[in-house]
Amino acid sequence: MTVTQLSQEVICFAGDSGDGIQLTGTNFSHNASAWGNDVMTLPDYPAEIRAPAGSVSGVSAFQMQFSSTDIHTAGDEFAVLIAMNAAALKNKIGGLVNGGLILADQNGFSKKNIELAGYSSDPLSDGSLPDYRIIADNFTHLTVQSLKELNLPPKQLRRSKNFFVLGIVFWIYSRSLTQTEEWLKAQFSDKPLVMEANILALNAGFNYADTTEIFGESFQVEPAPKKEGFYRTISGNEALSLGFICAAEKLQRTLFLGSYPITPASEILHTLSKYQDVGVKTFQAEDEIAAACAALGASYAGALGITSTSGPGLCLKTETLNLAVMTELPLVVINVQRGGPSTGLPTKTEQSDLLFSMYGRNGDSPMPVLAAASSADCFDMALEASRIATTFMTPVILLSDGYLGNGTESWLVPNPDDIAISAVEQYQQTDQFHPYKRNPITGSRPWVSPGTKGKMHRIGGLEKQSVTGDPSHDPDNHQRMTKERAAKIAGISAFIPEQPLTGETDDLVLVISWGSTRGGVSSAVKQLREQGMPIAHTHLRYLNPFPANLAAIIAAFKHVLVFELNNQQIVKLIRAEFLTPAKSATQTTGLPFKVRDVVKTISEYYGEITDGC
Amino acid sequence: MDVEILNRKDFVSKSQVKWCRGCGDFNVLKTMQSVLAKTGRTRENSVFISGIGCSSRFPYYLETYGFHTIHGRAPAVATGVKAVNPELDVWVITGDGDALSIGGNHFIHAIRRNQDIKILLFNNAVYGLTKGQFSPTSAQGWVSKSSPSGSPDRALSPLALAASADATFIARTSDNDPNHLAMVLEAAADHKGTAVVEILQNCVIFNDKVHEPYNGPKNRDENLLYLNSSMPLLFGKDKTKALINNGFGFKVAKVDDPCVLVHDPETQESTYAFALANLNYPQFPVPVGIFRQIQRPTFDQVLTEQQNRAIKKRGTRDLTTLLQQGSYQRLV
């Protein structure tokens, strides 16, 4: 029996929605993360609660990469495909590497299932997949058999098949079952029979792989060299939630979330509503508008008001955002972007709300826009969004997306003492109090909440008289206030980190990415640089305003190539702002970039511009 | 601690009041200022939140905290304010168009949550600020700029809607009767929970005298039904007419009818307030006063209780514990 060492591996669990695929994948990723691997995951599930059983559109999948080195994506292709039925095989076979392993549950390849998946004969046995290694058995039947002493109906026993298969996969990668057993004990503490069934199934799967000799070898992916500390796997939505809890505590403000459920942002509402004990107040509003308005009301009353949503929900919140711009109150709006327009692709990722976030308001209504770069970075960007909103008295849009929101990665848990934001020192006006007298450094007005003695004042959506804040229709004042609001937001560029650059300013091409594309694009650039290509890369997390030194970086390059998951949005901003003839590379498939595709695009572009040199 | 004794003038802001001459809003403003002073409210803990419309300029004229928000959304903004600072007295100022048309959703949901806010709904049955279109409370068939053939919509009763959403405090009063207005506002101020107060208000420009047939000083005695707790439902100049039960509603009877109903604002079933709210002139007198006044936990109380239970269950978690949840330690 040989154990082959791998530096990294990509696997994909796929089955019917309802087969427990997300749960299985999550458990494997937790195990890999606890083992010390660097982990990134890409859940992929249908928008329907239960699409017709056995149909290709009803396939739920969970792809993950785990590695003994730092990784930044969930992988392009997978080496192992766990297919619980024929539809899962059909849906995902395109992502399996040549020579890859198919681990299939024959129970999901009944005549009916094969037909439903659109195959004319059983692909596992008809010789149509010669490029792959197939290991198929009736895992469902084996699960039921191994659990038959339990006093549970067969239908219930069959539901443990995902843990049987997980046991097999744990054996393949030489993993311990302890952690998953502990998880099952905690998860099903009130359903002891279900707990026992799942634990038995997990062990039965492991033993099956150990005793049958159908696997000639097993594999080992060593832990990645990591800094000492506490690690956990975290999704972007969880990281945002924790980030805001930390921000509120550091800022000494109550955290208030007003939200209305929407995929893929609902998890933020679910997560934060579990933290009432640490003072978090969540409000499931009657609609997106009320959610934003209540959050703004909370900010007005002195809390850190935030609201979470996804594309269509942001449309409804914009009137409130304008009110926040006019009244100069802090508010953080989280937009976990998905495919659009309209209802679009509810469970798929995209970055196509950028221009809407920048400009989707009436009047000249400038607002900071930030974009998290990875699931774990969502934590840091929640802190940043909170810092900017409260320091500059402004609403802030924080862009995440479905890939970051649902995807997970291993995260080095920070020490709260190292979190640098602190409560904003309020600008003290020594003479008469004026609600719109600006702090000379930040340009922001004071945050005085109801309940404060002696500073009663009125604010609202009507144009403000500069300094006094009284409603004003004076033409010169409107011009002045329009400029003051714009200058305040533009001035934030002096209070954000410098734009980092990978590579040198005398490299031939500058690649620009933003938001969730960092993983795919940075991995591609790394590969190309290792091959000696002069490709530099800069990744944007601050989109409005841009960091102050970005202009100089872009000016240093003749060739600029911009990657994003939409139909050319940030490239327009970059061209307009920096007067550079930047090229655009986009994808709108609802999926993140594959490293290979980015490598190909950059290489082709490099080929074009160096042709004849 | 010294308690500052304030009078009406302390609640007058420096802003110039810009309503039309003769507008009913002036009386409401003055009475509100008096009520705040009389009930011993502090200026810093009073917050007036409004939507859009003539009446929604109200907060500018009060020396308290004020937030003039967006059309129809004031109850939602107020919900956030009250949820994070339950110490505040939160008033929502709204009109018939603002509360019932664009803001209908928020109006219903604030009420069903029993958020501790006082909603003053100025009802002049017309859109004033946009210059004269029919509103949700305009009579069907009413001719306006946007309804030259008459409003096609049936009029909505704000208080019937409030009763349907199970409001814990429901009242009606009018802009031209300061004593009655003050009595109702004081009761609303003292109520814990959502108080919905409909104020029959006159728009001199676009819908002058709309409430005159029952609310005009000359017609009140005959056509208003003054609701007083524990008092029979009598009306008419010499209180010779009475309301008695008739199926799910009322009918008019003589004062000596043995079945004359006695008003009980603490009636638990909202159907009673609903039936009162559906009494329309001229078939019936128009009830004014407090329709309903019952106790139910408020939204901020429920949130606080949940929070206390969560703390009891989990103990207090510091940030480190919270962040490290589900983590494993790696030593190098």
Coordinates of C-alpha atoms in Angstrom, one line a residue, chain A residues 33-34 36 223-232 242 245-246 249-250 254 256 274-287 289-290 293-294 296-298 300-301 303 319-320 323 327 329 379 410-411 413-414 416 419 432 448-453 455-462 464 470-471, chain B residues 2 4 13-15 18 43-49 57 59-71 73 76-86 88 102 105-107 109-110 112-113 299-300 303-304 306-307 310-311 314-320 322-332:
Chain A
S33 CA -8.2 23.1 7.3
A34 CA -7.8 21.6 10.8
G36 CA -3.2 22.5 8.3
P223 CA 0.0 20.9 6.0
A224 CA 1.0 24.3 4.6
P225 CA 3.7 26.2 6.4
K226 CA 1.7 28.6 8.4
K227 CA 2.2 31.1 11.1
E228 CA 1.4 30.0 14.6
G229 CA -2.1 30.8 15.8
F230 CA -5.7 30.0 15.7
Y231 CA -7.2 29.0 12.3
R232 CA -10.7 28.4 11.2
L242 CA -17.6 39.0 12.6
I245 CA -19.2 42.9 15.4
C246 CA -15.5 43.8 16.0
E249 CA -17.1 47.1 19.7
K250 CA -14.0 49.0 18.8
T254 CA -24.2 49.3 19.1
F256 CA -27.6 47.3 14.2
K274 CA -27.1 34.6 16.6
Y275 CA -25.1 37.3 18.4
Q276 CA -27.8 39.0 20.5
D277 CA -25.8 38.2 23.6
V278 CA -22.9 40.5 22.5
G279 CA -25.3 43.4 21.9
V280 CA -26.0 43.0 18.2
K281 CA -29.5 44.1 17.2
T282 CA -30.9 42.6 14.0
F283 CA -34.1 43.6 12.3
Q284 CA -35.7 41.5 9.6
A285 CA -37.6 44.3 7.9
E286 CA -40.7 44.2 5.8
D287 CA -38.7 45.1 2.7
I289 CA -36.3 49.9 1.8
A290 CA -37.4 49.5 5.5
C293 CA -34.2 53.1 6.5
A294 CA -34.1 51.4 9.9
L296 CA -30.0 54.7 8.8
G297 CA -32.3 55.5 11.7
A298 CA -30.1 53.4 14.0
Y300 CA -28.8 58.6 13.4
A301 CA -29.5 57.4 16.9
A303 CA -25.4 53.0 16.4
E319 CA -33.4 56.4 -2.1
T320 CA -32.2 55.8 1.5
L323 CA -30.8 60.5 2.2
T327 CA -27.8 64.1 5.9
L329 CA -24.8 60.0 8.4
F379 CA -13.4 40.6 7.8
S410 CA -8.8 29.1 6.1
W411 CA -8.4 32.2 8.1
V413 CA -8.0 34.5 13.5
P414 CA -6.8 37.9 14.4
P416 CA -8.7 41.7 18.7
I419 CA -7.5 45.7 15.3
Q432 CA -22.3 77.7 18.8
V448 CA -24.6 64.2 17.4
S449 CA -27.4 61.8 18.2
P450 CA -30.8 62.5 19.8
G451 CA -30.5 62.4 23.5
T452 CA -27.5 64.8 23.5
K453 CA -28.4 67.8 25.6
K455 CA -27.4 70.3 20.5
M456 CA -30.9 69.8 19.2
H457 CA -31.1 70.2 15.4
R458 CA -33.0 69.1 12.4
I459 CA -31.7 67.3 9.4
G460 CA -33.4 65.8 6.3
G461 CA -33.3 65.3 2.6
L462 CA -33.6 68.9 1.6
K464 CA -28.6 72.1 3.6
D470 CA -31.0 74.6 7.7
P471 CA -33.0 73.8 4.5
Chain B
D2 CA -32.4 69.4 38.3
E4 CA -35.7 71.8 33.6
S13 CA -37.4 76.4 16.8
K14 CA -36.0 79.4 15.0
S15 CA -37.1 78.2 11.6
K18 CA -43.8 78.0 5.8
R43 CA -36.1 68.5 24.2
E44 CA -33.1 66.3 23.8
N45 CA -35.0 63.0 24.2
S46 CA -37.8 64.0 21.8
V47 CA -37.3 63.0 18.2
F48 CA -39.7 63.9 15.4
I49 CA -39.3 61.9 12.2
R57 CA -42.1 69.8 7.5
P59 CA -40.0 68.6 12.7
Y60 CA -38.2 71.8 11.4
Y61 CA -40.4 73.9 13.6
L62 CA -39.8 72.1 16.9
E63 CA -36.8 72.7 19.1
T64 CA -36.2 69.0 19.5
Y65 CA -34.3 66.5 17.4
G66 CA -35.8 66.1 14.0
F67 CA -35.3 64.0 10.9
H68 CA -37.2 64.9 7.7
T69 CA -36.7 61.6 5.7
I70 CA -38.1 60.2 2.5
H71 CA -41.6 59.6 1.2
R73 CA -40.5 55.7 5.1
A76 CA -39.0 52.5 9.2
V77 CA -36.5 55.1 10.2
A78 CA -38.2 55.6 13.5
T79 CA -38.0 51.8 14.1
G80 CA -34.2 51.9 13.8
V81 CA -34.0 55.0 16.1
K82 CA -36.2 53.4 18.8
A83 CA -34.6 50.0 18.5
V84 CA -31.1 51.3 19.4
N85 CA -32.2 54.0 21.9
P86 CA -35.4 53.0 23.8
L88 CA -36.2 58.4 23.2
I102 CA -46.2 55.1 -0.7
N105 CA -46.3 48.8 3.9
H106 CA -44.2 50.5 6.6
F107 CA -47.3 51.8 8.3
H109 CA -45.6 46.7 9.9
A110 CA -44.6 49.3 12.4
R112 CA -48.0 45.1 14.0
R113 CA -44.6 45.2 15.7
F299 CA -40.9 45.9 19.8
D300 CA -37.9 47.3 21.7
L303 CA -35.7 42.8 21.5
T304 CA -34.3 43.7 25.0
Q306 CA -34.4 38.4 23.8
Q307 CA -31.0 40.0 24.4
A310 CA -29.3 35.2 25.1
I311 CA -26.9 36.7 27.6
R314 CA -24.4 32.0 26.7
G315 CA -22.8 34.1 29.4
T316 CA -20.8 37.0 28.1
R317 CA -18.5 36.3 25.2
D318 CA -15.5 38.5 24.6
L319 CA -14.2 39.2 21.1
T320 CA -11.4 36.7 21.4
L322 CA -16.1 34.9 19.6
L323 CA -13.5 35.0 16.8
Q324 CA -11.8 31.8 17.9
Q325 CA -15.1 29.8 17.9
G326 CA -14.6 26.7 15.8
S327 CA -10.9 27.3 15.4
Y328 CA -7.9 25.1 16.0
Q329 CA -4.6 26.1 17.2
R330 CA -1.4 25.6 15.2
L331 CA 1.9 25.6 16.8
V332 CA 5.0 25.9 14.7

